[in-house]
Structure formats: structure tokens, C-alpha cells
């Protein structure tokens, strides 16, 4: 395994049009990362730069300090699992799992032990001697995962939306299994997905991207508590974070004819948005006046849509707590009331 440093990396497929804007990040040895963002934001581009399928137009790729920018995937010692199964139909499951090890010249006795171990962890020991042809797409993809996990000598294992073909009810099970396997093997893993649940349950650290830009690298808790950008706040969470346009008056945020006391007074006075998650707004006896425009009951809790001085927001209301039908007031949790200037979290709050 290796520490992977993407040093001042950027990539443009067409000169001047950056699919990946300049970034510098060290991927820690042995950590599990998820690359999360909407379609076309540059996730596969970034993954392919790590694997060596793509040479970045700018910057360097360093594995444990060694420059591998010009090296191909085989020379980087990377295992990859793609969206669709990559297995040999004519071979048995055992032969498929053994293939990457045979290719690396591992002794046959060691190969067998390792194949049995990985098959046991993936719960496919009973089908090791079946031919791969005729297996369902789910089963084939589990073998592809096995082929990615079987080598012990890899610098990193990269997964590009590996659960796309997996039946929804199996997805959760396989994701948890991958997490267990990460704990046992401690490989550096990078997992591409556009699904926040998949990212947050799998990764120690989530890399959130949008429009070719890495907006935040953080733990699931960081992304929830301190989104570095309004996009992160909105993309993570269900519903996403509320953003309200405010004017600043000292350490007060002014919304129409009402104001909210802030814990700090930011330097910039205009173009500022106040960000607060629906979990941290609460109907109270006093606070900011609002109108409740609709109420959605999700069983575990309700989501109230409100209008605050003409701006919309959502409030998560725990079950059993009443929702006022008139003269509603909202309290803003001061520790979770954040400010964003031009989309980015105020520097003093980072
Ligand atoms: P998805 O989730 O849909 O796979 P992604 O986040 O992985 O998307 P990329 O595939 O990295 O995004 O694409 C980023 C941008 O680069 C997109 O605008 C895409 O159209 C463009 N792009 C990707 N590959 C090429 C290529 N070979 N030539 C030109 N443009 C490309």
C-alpha cells in the first residue's frame, strides 16, 4: 500500500476546458475514500488519473513520494473494479479469483489459500468450482469484487460505481461487506459513487466534487456539521441544508424586518448566505417568525416547509412535537448557524 499524492493535478480533455480543476490532495495509506458528486463532475477522470489510465495535463502523481505520473496501471500496482463485471465466463469462479495472483507469479499453494480466504469473506465458497457462465449479473460482480480484493500487494483498490448492476436489496449487504473487508485488509480504497448513502456508509473520508472542482474532503460528520461549500450542504442530507440570503449588521444577520444573532461578525457584508440544516431549526415560543406552507409525514419525523420573510426553508420536526398552524416561530441553533460568502464557508468557521 502507498500514500498517494496528487500534486497540483488538473486535467483538460480539450485544451482550456478543465474537466478537473487544479487540486492538491494526499490520500492516506490504508484509508477508505469515496468520490461523490453528480454525473459529469469529474469523478472518473480523477479515478483514472490515480490508476494511470489517464495522464493528467498538469501536475504529478506520487506514490510514497515516487513520481509515477508516466507509469501505466500495471506498474502502479493498482486493482480496479468497474461498473460492470470483468470476469472470464469460460473459467470457474476459483480460476477467476486466482487469475490476478497467477499473473503475479504467486506460488500455487499460496494462491489457493488466498482464494479460499477471499471467497469465504464474500460468502461464495460453495460456488468456487462452478463455471462463471450462467451466473447472474449480481454474482458475477461479486466475483469482480473478489478479483479486486484478492491481491495483497496492491497500492490501492479503485471502485468505479461497482454496485450499479447489483440488485437494490443486496447493495446494502455488499457495501457493509466491503467496509468489513477494508477493516480486515486495510487496503487504501477509493470508491466512486453519485449516491450519498453509499459514500457516507462506506468511507472514512468523502471527497465531494462538483463541476470539476474538489469542494471538500472530510469525514461524514464534517460534511454534515461544517459543509465547506453551499453545494456540499445541499448535496449531503435529506433534505439538504437551507440557505437564506441575508444582509449583515455587525454580528446580526438581517432577513427582511427580522434578524438573527450570530456567534461572529464576518468581514464581508453582502453576497452572504446563512446556512442551517433542517435538523437545527426548531419551532419555539420565540425566535424568527415564519409561515408553515406544507407538512410531509415520513413516519419517523415530519418535514415542514416554511417561508421566512419570503424565503423558503425546511424544518425536520421529531414525531410527537406539535407544528404551529399560526404565529409560528423558529429558533436557530447558534452552533449550527453558518455563513457562506460566494458559496464558500466563512473562513473563520472552517
Ligand atoms: P459520471 O458519474 O456520469 O460517470 P463523472 O463524474 O465520472 O461522471 P467524468 O466522466 O470524469 O465525470 O467526466 C467529467 C467531464 O469530462 C464531463 O464533462 C465529460 O463529458 C468530460 N469527458 C470525460 N471523458 C472525456 C473524453 N474522453 N473526452 C472529452 N471529454 C471527456
mmCIF file of C-alpha atoms and ligand atoms in Angstrom:
data_model
loop_
_atom_site.group_PDB
_atom_site.id
_atom_site.type_symbol
_atom_site.label_atom_id
_atom_site.label_comp_id
_atom_site.label_asym_id
_atom_site.label_seq_id
_atom_site.Cartn_x
_atom_site.Cartn_y
_atom_site.Cartn_z
ATOM 1 C CA UNK A 1 0.000 0.000 0.000
ATOM 2 C CA UNK A 2 1.069 3.547 -0.532
ATOM 3 C CA UNK A 3 0.334 7.131 0.293
ATOM 4 C CA UNK A 4 -0.916 8.720 -2.928
ATOM 5 C CA UNK A 5 -0.192 12.397 -3.506
ATOM 6 C CA UNK A 6 -1.974 14.142 -6.378
ATOM 7 C CA UNK A 7 0.255 17.184 -6.606
ATOM 8 C CA UNK A 8 -1.249 20.251 -8.310
ATOM 9 C CA UNK A 9 -3.210 17.981 -10.648
ATOM 10 C CA UNK A 10 -5.557 19.325 -13.323
ATOM 11 C CA UNK A 11 -6.947 17.797 -16.483
ATOM 12 C CA UNK A 12 -8.422 19.203 -19.699
ATOM 13 C CA UNK A 13 -9.544 16.735 -22.417
ATOM 14 C CA UNK A 14 -9.973 19.765 -24.682
ATOM 15 C CA UNK A 15 -7.316 22.492 -24.252
ATOM 16 C CA UNK A 16 -8.544 25.208 -21.894
ATOM 17 C CA UNK A 17 -11.688 23.295 -20.779
ATOM 18 C CA UNK A 18 -10.901 21.762 -17.412
ATOM 19 C CA UNK A 19 -12.806 18.550 -16.608
ATOM 20 C CA UNK A 20 -10.753 18.507 -13.386
ATOM 21 C CA UNK A 21 -9.708 21.853 -11.922
ATOM 22 C CA UNK A 22 -6.436 22.261 -10.078
ATOM 23 C CA UNK A 23 -6.292 20.201 -6.882
ATOM 24 C CA UNK A 24 -3.668 19.001 -4.426
ATOM 25 C CA UNK A 25 -4.510 16.155 -2.107
ATOM 26 C CA UNK A 26 -2.757 13.398 -0.181
ATOM 27 C CA UNK A 27 -4.698 10.117 0.023
ATOM 28 C CA UNK A 28 -3.602 8.477 3.258
ATOM 29 C CA UNK A 29 -2.258 4.968 3.206
ATOM 30 C CA UNK A 30 -4.911 2.456 4.311
ATOM 31 C CA UNK A 31 -7.892 4.832 4.335
ATOM 32 C CA UNK A 32 -11.252 4.283 2.621
ATOM 33 C CA UNK A 33 -12.322 7.212 0.444
ATOM 34 C CA UNK A 34 -15.471 7.878 -1.539
ATOM 35 C CA UNK A 35 -15.518 10.217 -4.517
ATOM 36 C CA UNK A 36 -19.001 11.715 -4.522
ATOM 37 C CA UNK A 37 -20.639 14.102 -6.966
ATOM 38 C CA UNK A 38 -23.244 14.389 -9.724
ATOM 39 C CA UNK A 39 -22.843 12.931 -13.190
ATOM 40 C CA UNK A 40 -20.120 14.628 -15.235
ATOM 41 C CA UNK A 41 -18.387 16.323 -12.252
ATOM 42 C CA UNK A 42 -15.045 14.609 -12.928
ATOM 43 C CA UNK A 43 -15.056 11.551 -10.616
ATOM 44 C CA UNK A 44 -13.969 9.027 -13.250
ATOM 45 C CA UNK A 45 -11.380 11.477 -14.564
ATOM 46 C CA UNK A 46 -9.864 11.724 -11.071
ATOM 47 C CA UNK A 47 -10.005 7.948 -10.545
ATOM 48 C CA UNK A 48 -8.342 7.290 -13.908
ATOM 49 C CA UNK A 49 -5.550 9.715 -13.020
ATOM 50 C CA UNK A 50 -4.882 7.724 -9.825
ATOM 51 C CA UNK A 51 -4.970 4.397 -11.696
ATOM 52 C CA UNK A 52 -2.775 5.529 -14.590
ATOM 53 C CA UNK A 53 -5.430 5.075 -17.290
ATOM 54 C CA UNK A 54 -5.182 8.845 -17.825
ATOM 55 C CA UNK A 55 -2.140 11.121 -17.711
ATOM 56 C CA UNK A 56 -3.117 14.499 -16.213
ATOM 57 C CA UNK A 57 -2.468 17.570 -18.345
ATOM 58 C CA UNK A 58 -0.929 19.263 -15.293
ATOM 59 C CA UNK A 59 0.765 18.126 -12.083
ATOM 60 C CA UNK A 60 2.305 14.963 -10.695
ATOM 61 C CA UNK A 61 1.094 11.673 -9.221
ATOM 62 C CA UNK A 62 3.364 10.493 -6.392
ATOM 63 C CA UNK A 63 3.148 7.053 -4.747
ATOM 64 C CA UNK A 64 5.074 7.156 -1.448
ATOM 65 C CA UNK A 65 6.920 10.175 -2.818
ATOM 66 C CA UNK A 66 7.903 8.424 -6.079
ATOM 67 C CA UNK A 67 6.777 10.116 -9.304
ATOM 68 C CA UNK A 68 4.548 7.657 -11.226
ATOM 69 C CA UNK A 69 2.845 10.251 -13.473
ATOM 70 C CA UNK A 70 4.056 8.495 -16.621
ATOM 71 C CA UNK A 71 3.583 4.899 -15.337
ATOM 72 C CA UNK A 72 0.688 2.716 -16.536
ATOM 73 C CA UNK A 73 -1.788 0.878 -14.258
ATOM 74 C CA UNK A 74 0.189 -2.378 -14.112
ATOM 75 C CA UNK A 75 3.322 -0.539 -12.990
ATOM 76 C CA UNK A 76 1.369 1.344 -10.324
ATOM 77 C CA UNK A 77 0.136 -1.898 -8.769
ATOM 78 C CA UNK A 78 -3.489 -0.848 -8.675
ATOM 79 C CA UNK A 79 -6.558 -3.119 -8.659
ATOM 80 C CA UNK A 80 -9.740 -1.800 -10.253
ATOM 81 C CA UNK A 81 -13.383 -2.842 -10.102
ATOM 82 C CA UNK A 82 -15.629 -1.312 -12.752
ATOM 83 C CA UNK A 83 -19.397 -0.737 -13.049
ATOM 84 C CA UNK A 84 -19.882 -3.960 -14.984
ATOM 85 C CA UNK A 85 -18.367 -7.375 -14.223
ATOM 86 C CA UNK A 86 -14.970 -8.093 -15.769
ATOM 87 C CA UNK A 87 -14.596 -11.863 -15.483
ATOM 88 C CA UNK A 88 -13.822 -14.813 -17.752
ATOM 89 C CA UNK A 89 -17.000 -16.787 -18.486
ATOM 90 C CA UNK A 90 -15.078 -19.897 -19.568
ATOM 91 C CA UNK A 91 -13.254 -20.186 -16.228
ATOM 92 C CA UNK A 92 -14.573 -21.375 -12.894
ATOM 93 C CA UNK A 93 -15.084 -18.887 -10.064
ATOM 94 C CA UNK A 94 -11.892 -20.248 -8.435
ATOM 95 C CA UNK A 95 -9.863 -19.739 -11.635
ATOM 96 C CA UNK A 96 -11.231 -16.216 -11.996
ATOM 97 C CA UNK A 97 -10.168 -15.302 -8.459
ATOM 98 C CA UNK A 98 -6.778 -16.986 -8.882
ATOM 99 C CA UNK A 99 -6.024 -15.239 -12.190
ATOM 100 C CA UNK A 100 -4.609 -11.940 -10.825
ATOM 101 C CA UNK A 101 -2.386 -13.913 -8.409
ATOM 102 C CA UNK A 102 -1.146 -16.347 -11.095
ATOM 103 C CA UNK A 103 -0.294 -13.382 -13.286
ATOM 104 C CA UNK A 104 1.889 -12.010 -10.499
ATOM 105 C CA UNK A 105 3.711 -15.350 -10.145
ATOM 106 C CA UNK A 106 2.391 -16.311 -6.683
ATOM 107 C CA UNK A 107 3.119 -19.943 -5.632
ATOM 108 C CA UNK A 108 0.101 -22.267 -6.317
ATOM 109 C CA UNK A 109 -0.277 -23.297 -2.651
ATOM 110 C CA UNK A 110 -0.412 -19.649 -1.573
ATOM 111 C CA UNK A 111 -2.867 -18.844 -4.358
ATOM 112 C CA UNK A 112 -5.285 -21.480 -3.163
ATOM 113 C CA UNK A 113 -5.170 -20.256 0.428
ATOM 114 C CA UNK A 114 -5.789 -16.687 -0.557
ATOM 115 C CA UNK A 115 -8.619 -17.570 -2.970
ATOM 116 C CA UNK A 116 -10.336 -19.634 -0.248
ATOM 117 C CA UNK A 117 -9.945 -16.751 2.231
ATOM 118 C CA UNK A 118 -11.453 -14.121 -0.073
ATOM 119 C CA UNK A 119 -14.232 -16.491 -1.199
ATOM 120 C CA UNK A 120 -15.077 -17.121 2.463
ATOM 121 C CA UNK A 121 -15.287 -13.394 3.192
ATOM 122 C CA UNK A 122 -17.520 -12.816 0.165
ATOM 123 C CA UNK A 123 -19.607 -15.904 1.073
ATOM 124 C CA UNK A 124 -19.082 -17.570 -2.304
ATOM 125 C CA UNK A 125 -17.047 -20.613 -1.125
ATOM 126 C CA UNK A 126 -19.826 -23.007 -2.201
ATOM 127 C CA UNK A 127 -19.634 -21.923 -5.827
ATOM 128 C CA UNK A 128 -15.830 -21.810 -6.254
ATOM 129 C CA UNK A 129 -15.875 -24.750 -8.667
ATOM 130 C CA UNK A 130 -18.851 -23.598 -10.756
ATOM 131 C CA UNK A 131 -18.303 -22.086 -14.167
ATOM 132 C CA UNK A 132 -18.808 -18.323 -14.223
ATOM 133 C CA UNK A 133 -21.016 -18.544 -17.296
ATOM 134 C CA UNK A 134 -24.675 -18.721 -16.348
ATOM 135 C CA UNK A 135 -24.224 -16.797 -13.082
ATOM 136 C CA UNK A 136 -26.458 -13.750 -12.530
ATOM 137 C CA UNK A 137 -25.060 -10.227 -13.056
ATOM 138 C CA UNK A 138 -25.024 -9.783 -9.243
ATOM 139 C CA UNK A 139 -22.994 -12.941 -8.713
ATOM 140 C CA UNK A 140 -20.562 -12.014 -11.479
ATOM 141 C CA UNK A 141 -19.996 -8.568 -9.981
ATOM 142 C CA UNK A 142 -19.262 -10.134 -6.586
ATOM 143 C CA UNK A 143 -16.556 -12.208 -8.308
ATOM 144 C CA UNK A 144 -15.204 -8.992 -9.887
ATOM 145 C CA UNK A 145 -15.020 -7.509 -6.384
ATOM 146 C CA UNK A 146 -13.176 -10.663 -5.298
ATOM 147 C CA UNK A 147 -10.690 -10.270 -8.143
ATOM 148 C CA UNK A 148 -10.045 -6.702 -6.943
ATOM 149 C CA UNK A 149 -9.603 -7.772 -3.325
ATOM 150 C CA UNK A 150 -7.574 -10.954 -3.803
ATOM 151 C CA UNK A 151 -4.144 -9.375 -4.308
ATOM 152 C CA UNK A 152 -2.316 -8.477 -1.119
ATOM 153 C CA UNK A 153 0.418 -6.466 -2.845
ATOM 154 C CA UNK A 154 -1.672 -3.611 -4.299
ATOM 155 C CA UNK A 155 -1.052 0.069 -3.611
ATOM 156 C CA UNK A 156 -4.775 0.792 -3.789
ATOM 157 C CA UNK A 157 -8.097 -0.703 -4.899
ATOM 158 C CA UNK A 158 -10.280 1.585 -7.003
ATOM 159 C CA UNK A 159 -14.018 1.016 -7.380
ATOM 160 C CA UNK A 160 -15.935 2.872 -10.110
ATOM 161 C CA UNK A 161 -19.646 2.676 -9.154
ATOM 162 C CA UNK A 162 -19.267 -1.089 -8.538
ATOM 163 C CA UNK A 163 -22.802 -1.676 -7.275
ATOM 164 C CA UNK A 164 -24.629 -0.322 -10.360
ATOM 165 C CA UNK A 165 -25.699 -3.791 -11.561
ATOM 166 C CA UNK A 166 -26.405 -5.162 -8.085
ATOM 167 C CA UNK A 167 -29.972 -5.759 -7.010
ATOM 168 C CA UNK A 168 -31.084 -2.963 -4.594
ATOM 169 C CA UNK A 169 -31.698 -5.307 -1.652
ATOM 170 C CA UNK A 170 -28.170 -6.768 -1.983
ATOM 171 C CA UNK A 171 -26.453 -3.370 -2.287
ATOM 172 C CA UNK A 172 -26.570 -2.591 1.399
ATOM 173 C CA UNK A 173 -25.208 -6.039 2.268
ATOM 174 C CA UNK A 174 -22.275 -5.771 -0.171
ATOM 175 C CA UNK A 175 -21.430 -2.239 0.916
ATOM 176 C CA UNK A 176 -21.218 -3.364 4.545
ATOM 177 C CA UNK A 177 -19.121 -6.325 3.433
ATOM 178 C CA UNK A 178 -16.681 -4.018 1.614
ATOM 179 C CA UNK A 179 -16.416 -1.933 4.761
ATOM 180 C CA UNK A 180 -15.620 -5.091 6.803
ATOM 181 C CA UNK A 181 -13.052 -6.160 4.219
ATOM 182 C CA UNK A 182 -11.444 -2.736 4.430
ATOM 183 C CA UNK A 183 -11.180 -3.104 8.203
ATOM 184 C CA UNK A 184 -9.578 -6.540 7.833
ATOM 185 C CA UNK A 185 -7.193 -5.886 4.937
ATOM 186 C CA UNK A 186 -6.540 -2.126 5.441
ATOM 187 C CA UNK A 187 -6.088 -1.537 1.719
ATOM 188 C CA UNK A 188 -6.275 2.055 0.511
ATOM 189 C CA UNK A 189 -9.656 2.119 -1.218
ATOM 190 C CA UNK A 190 -11.203 4.772 -3.449
ATOM 191 C CA UNK A 191 -14.866 4.294 -4.268
ATOM 192 C CA UNK A 192 -16.667 6.397 -6.885
ATOM 193 C CA UNK A 193 -20.388 6.989 -6.479
ATOM 194 C CA UNK A 194 -23.077 9.612 -7.029
ATOM 195 C CA UNK A 195 -25.116 8.155 -4.147
ATOM 196 C CA UNK A 196 -24.585 9.943 -0.818
ATOM 197 C CA UNK A 197 -25.742 6.960 1.275
ATOM 198 C CA UNK A 198 -23.240 4.717 -0.465
ATOM 199 C CA UNK A 199 -20.453 7.274 0.089
ATOM 200 C CA UNK A 200 -21.264 8.035 3.712
ATOM 201 C CA UNK A 201 -21.639 4.399 4.786
ATOM 202 C CA UNK A 202 -18.501 3.193 3.017
ATOM 203 C CA UNK A 203 -15.876 5.877 3.518
ATOM 204 C CA UNK A 204 -13.691 7.218 6.313
ATOM 205 C CA UNK A 205 -13.339 10.351 4.178
ATOM 206 C CA UNK A 206 -15.612 11.617 1.427
ATOM 207 C CA UNK A 207 -14.293 13.771 -1.438
ATOM 208 C CA UNK A 208 -17.199 15.895 -2.701
ATOM 209 C CA UNK A 209 -16.861 17.183 -6.264
ATOM 210 C CA UNK A 210 -18.895 19.449 -8.494
ATOM 211 C CA UNK A 211 -18.177 20.848 -11.956
ATOM 212 C CA UNK A 212 -14.577 19.558 -11.956
ATOM 213 C CA UNK A 213 -13.769 21.020 -8.548
ATOM 214 C CA UNK A 214 -12.995 19.196 -5.302
ATOM 215 C CA UNK A 215 -15.102 21.191 -2.837
ATOM 216 C CA UNK A 216 -14.411 19.306 0.390
ATOM 217 C CA UNK A 217 -12.540 16.292 1.695
ATOM 218 C CA UNK A 218 -13.942 15.320 5.058
ATOM 219 C CA UNK A 219 -15.454 12.724 7.341
ATOM 220 C CA UNK A 220 -19.214 12.152 7.010
ATOM 221 C CA UNK A 221 -19.523 14.199 10.227
ATOM 222 C CA UNK A 222 -17.515 17.127 8.754
ATOM 223 C CA UNK A 223 -19.782 17.186 5.702
ATOM 224 C CA UNK A 224 -22.857 17.266 7.893
ATOM 225 C CA UNK A 225 -21.640 19.697 10.555
ATOM 226 C CA UNK A 226 -19.428 22.044 8.531
ATOM 227 C CA UNK A 227 -20.089 21.883 4.775
ATOM 228 C CA UNK A 228 -17.248 23.832 3.132
ATOM 229 C CA UNK A 229 -19.470 24.953 0.245
ATOM 230 C CA UNK A 230 -23.185 25.515 -0.298
ATOM 231 C CA UNK A 231 -23.146 22.671 -2.864
ATOM 232 C CA UNK A 232 -21.899 20.234 -0.183
ATOM 233 C CA UNK A 233 -24.557 21.444 2.255
ATOM 234 C CA UNK A 234 -27.295 20.946 -0.284
ATOM 235 C CA UNK A 235 -26.000 17.679 -1.804
ATOM 236 C CA UNK A 236 -25.464 15.925 1.552
ATOM 237 C CA UNK A 237 -28.502 15.426 3.743
ATOM 238 C CA UNK A 238 -32.142 14.736 3.153
ATOM 239 C CA UNK A 239 -33.484 17.331 2.802
ATOM 240 C CA UNK A 240 -30.283 19.305 2.171
ATOM 241 C CA UNK A 241 -29.140 22.383 4.056
ATOM 242 C CA UNK A 242 -31.243 25.585 3.965
ATOM 243 C CA UNK A 243 -29.633 28.710 2.541
ATOM 244 C CA UNK A 244 -31.120 32.136 3.178
ATOM 245 C CA UNK A 245 -29.902 35.397 1.611
ATOM 246 C CA UNK A 246 -29.073 37.800 4.418
ATOM 247 C CA UNK A 247 -27.620 41.257 4.943
ATOM 248 C CA UNK A 248 -25.171 41.700 7.787
ATOM 249 C CA UNK A 249 -25.395 44.291 10.518
ATOM 250 C CA UNK A 250 -22.459 43.753 12.885
ATOM 251 C CA UNK A 251 -22.981 40.288 14.289
ATOM 252 C CA UNK A 252 -26.622 40.120 13.216
ATOM 253 C CA UNK A 253 -27.949 38.531 10.045
ATOM 254 C CA UNK A 254 -30.890 40.528 8.725
ATOM 255 C CA UNK A 255 -33.754 38.833 6.870
ATOM 256 C CA UNK A 256 -36.437 41.337 5.817
ATOM 257 C CA UNK A 257 -37.561 43.027 9.042
ATOM 258 C CA UNK A 258 -36.165 40.287 11.316
ATOM 259 C CA UNK A 259 -32.652 39.461 12.480
ATOM 260 C CA UNK A 260 -30.682 36.534 13.892
ATOM 261 C CA UNK A 261 -27.820 36.945 16.350
ATOM 262 C CA UNK A 262 -24.634 35.306 15.101
ATOM 263 C CA UNK A 263 -21.658 33.995 17.043
ATOM 264 C CA UNK A 264 -19.284 36.027 14.849
ATOM 265 C CA UNK A 265 -19.252 39.161 12.690
ATOM 266 C CA UNK A 266 -17.852 38.354 9.239
ATOM 267 C CA UNK A 267 -15.848 40.897 7.263
ATOM 268 C CA UNK A 268 -17.973 40.749 4.103
ATOM 269 C CA UNK A 269 -21.365 42.440 4.384
ATOM 270 C CA UNK A 270 -23.119 41.480 1.142
ATOM 271 C CA UNK A 271 -23.463 38.398 -1.085
ATOM 272 C CA UNK A 272 -23.751 36.391 2.127
ATOM 273 C CA UNK A 273 -25.961 33.378 2.769
ATOM 274 C CA UNK A 274 -26.888 31.919 6.100
ATOM 275 C CA UNK A 275 -26.791 28.104 6.076
ATOM 276 C CA UNK A 276 -28.613 25.902 8.561
ATOM 277 C CA UNK A 277 -29.619 22.269 8.325
ATOM 278 C CA UNK A 278 -33.327 21.385 8.743
ATOM 279 C CA UNK A 279 -32.295 19.354 11.817
ATOM 280 C CA UNK A 280 -31.137 22.531 13.618
ATOM 281 C CA UNK A 281 -34.295 24.624 13.154
ATOM 282 C CA UNK A 282 -36.864 24.210 15.875
ATOM 283 C CA UNK A 283 -40.420 25.521 16.404
ATOM 284 C CA UNK A 284 -40.235 27.531 19.632
ATOM 285 C CA UNK A 285 -42.091 30.153 21.683
ATOM 286 C CA UNK A 286 -39.855 32.891 20.396
ATOM 287 C CA UNK A 287 -37.436 33.451 17.553
ATOM 288 C CA UNK A 288 -37.902 34.175 13.870
ATOM 289 C CA UNK A 289 -41.449 34.423 12.610
ATOM 290 C CA UNK A 290 -42.410 32.129 9.686
ATOM 291 C CA UNK A 291 -45.415 30.651 7.886
ATOM 292 C CA UNK A 292 -45.754 26.874 7.592
ATOM 293 C CA UNK A 293 -46.664 26.223 3.942
ATOM 294 C CA UNK A 294 -46.817 22.401 3.967
ATOM 295 C CA UNK A 295 -46.114 19.370 6.102
ATOM 296 C CA UNK A 296 -44.875 15.975 4.936
ATOM 297 C CA UNK A 297 -45.126 12.991 7.272
ATOM 298 C CA UNK A 298 -42.291 10.463 6.869
ATOM 299 C CA UNK A 299 -43.281 8.382 9.895
ATOM 300 C CA UNK A 300 -40.003 8.719 11.807
ATOM 301 C CA UNK A 301 -40.265 12.509 11.545
ATOM 302 C CA UNK A 302 -42.093 15.224 9.604
ATOM 303 C CA UNK A 303 -40.670 17.800 7.230
ATOM 304 C CA UNK A 304 -42.251 21.239 7.448
ATOM 305 C CA UNK A 305 -41.804 23.670 4.550
ATOM 306 C CA UNK A 306 -41.755 27.229 5.820
ATOM 307 C CA UNK A 307 -41.496 30.726 4.446
ATOM 308 C CA UNK A 308 -39.229 33.107 6.371
ATOM 309 C CA UNK A 309 -39.553 36.730 5.197
ATOM 310 C CA UNK A 310 -40.410 35.380 1.740
ATOM 311 C CA UNK A 311 -37.593 32.784 1.588
ATOM 312 C CA UNK A 312 -38.201 29.033 1.705
ATOM 313 C CA UNK A 313 -36.695 26.603 4.199
ATOM 314 C CA UNK A 314 -37.318 23.099 5.541
ATOM 315 C CA UNK A 315 -37.570 22.073 9.184
ATOM 316 C CA UNK A 316 -37.264 18.495 10.455
ATOM 317 C CA UNK A 317 -39.824 18.031 13.228
ATOM 318 C CA UNK A 318 -39.415 14.999 15.534
ATOM 319 C CA UNK A 319 -42.516 12.819 15.793
ATOM 320 C CA UNK A 320 -44.799 13.891 18.618
ATOM 321 C CA UNK A 321 -43.693 17.541 18.525
ATOM 322 C CA UNK A 322 -46.548 19.892 17.531
ATOM 323 C CA UNK A 323 -46.306 22.117 14.457
ATOM 324 C CA UNK A 324 -47.975 25.503 14.987
ATOM 325 C CA UNK A 325 -50.634 26.328 12.402
ATOM 326 C CA UNK A 326 -50.305 30.080 13.009
ATOM 327 C CA UNK A 327 -47.867 32.562 14.622
ATOM 328 C CA UNK A 328 -45.056 30.042 14.133
ATOM 329 C CA UNK A 329 -41.614 30.977 15.449
ATOM 330 C CA UNK A 330 -38.311 29.273 14.695
ATOM 331 C CA UNK A 331 -35.197 29.081 16.822
ATOM 332 C CA UNK A 332 -31.854 28.732 15.009
ATOM 333 C CA UNK A 333 -29.253 26.597 16.818
ATOM 334 C CA UNK A 334 -26.373 29.107 17.105
ATOM 335 C CA UNK A 335 -23.677 26.395 16.931
ATOM 336 C CA UNK A 336 -25.043 25.210 13.590
ATOM 337 C CA UNK A 337 -25.857 28.571 12.021
ATOM 338 C CA UNK A 338 -23.159 29.042 9.378
ATOM 339 C CA UNK A 339 -22.336 31.788 6.901
ATOM 340 C CA UNK A 340 -21.296 31.418 3.273
ATOM 341 C CA UNK A 341 -19.734 34.057 1.067
ATOM 342 C CA UNK A 342 -19.825 33.452 -2.691
ATOM 343 C CA UNK A 343 -20.719 29.823 -1.934
ATOM 344 C CA UNK A 344 -17.793 29.104 0.421
ATOM 345 C CA UNK A 345 -17.959 28.727 4.213
ATOM 346 C CA UNK A 346 -16.700 31.827 6.042
ATOM 347 C CA UNK A 347 -13.001 31.396 6.726
ATOM 348 C CA UNK A 348 -13.402 31.943 10.482
ATOM 349 C CA UNK A 349 -15.793 28.950 10.634
ATOM 350 C CA UNK A 350 -13.635 26.419 8.759
HETATM 351 P P1 LIG B 1 -20.423 10.004 -14.398
HETATM 352 O O1 LIG B 1 -20.900 9.901 -12.977
HETATM 353 O O2 LIG B 1 -21.525 10.354 -15.341
HETATM 354 O O3 LIG B 1 -19.572 8.853 -14.838
HETATM 355 P P2 LIG B 1 -18.093 11.602 -13.771
HETATM 356 O O4 LIG B 1 -18.293 12.452 -12.548
HETATM 357 O O5 LIG B 1 -17.328 10.359 -13.599
HETATM 358 O O6 LIG B 1 -19.485 11.326 -14.470
HETATM 359 P P3 LIG B 1 -16.224 12.250 -15.869
HETATM 360 O O7 LIG B 1 -16.563 11.001 -16.638
HETATM 361 O O8 LIG B 1 -14.914 12.305 -15.193
HETATM 362 O O9 LIG B 1 -17.381 12.575 -14.827
HETATM 363 O O10 LIG B 1 -16.371 13.474 -16.868
HETATM 364 C C1 LIG B 1 -16.039 14.835 -16.493
HETATM 365 C C2 LIG B 1 -16.207 15.730 -17.713
HETATM 366 O O11 LIG B 1 -15.232 15.384 -18.713
HETATM 367 C C3 LIG B 1 -17.571 15.605 -18.398
HETATM 368 O O12 LIG B 1 -17.949 16.874 -18.835
HETATM 369 C C4 LIG B 1 -17.299 14.682 -19.564
HETATM 370 O O13 LIG B 1 -18.169 14.960 -20.642
HETATM 371 C C5 LIG B 1 -15.855 15.049 -19.935
HETATM 372 N N1 LIG B 1 -15.118 13.902 -20.507
HETATM 373 C C6 LIG B 1 -14.938 12.686 -19.938
HETATM 374 N N2 LIG B 1 -14.193 11.892 -20.708
HETATM 375 C C7 LIG B 1 -13.894 12.615 -21.817
HETATM 376 C C8 LIG B 1 -13.127 12.356 -23.016
HETATM 377 N N3 LIG B 1 -12.522 11.174 -23.197
HETATM 378 N N4 LIG B 1 -13.041 13.346 -23.926
HETATM 379 C C9 LIG B 1 -13.628 14.534 -23.737
HETATM 380 N N5 LIG B 1 -14.354 14.854 -22.637
HETATM 381 C C10 LIG B 1 -14.487 13.913 -21.691
#
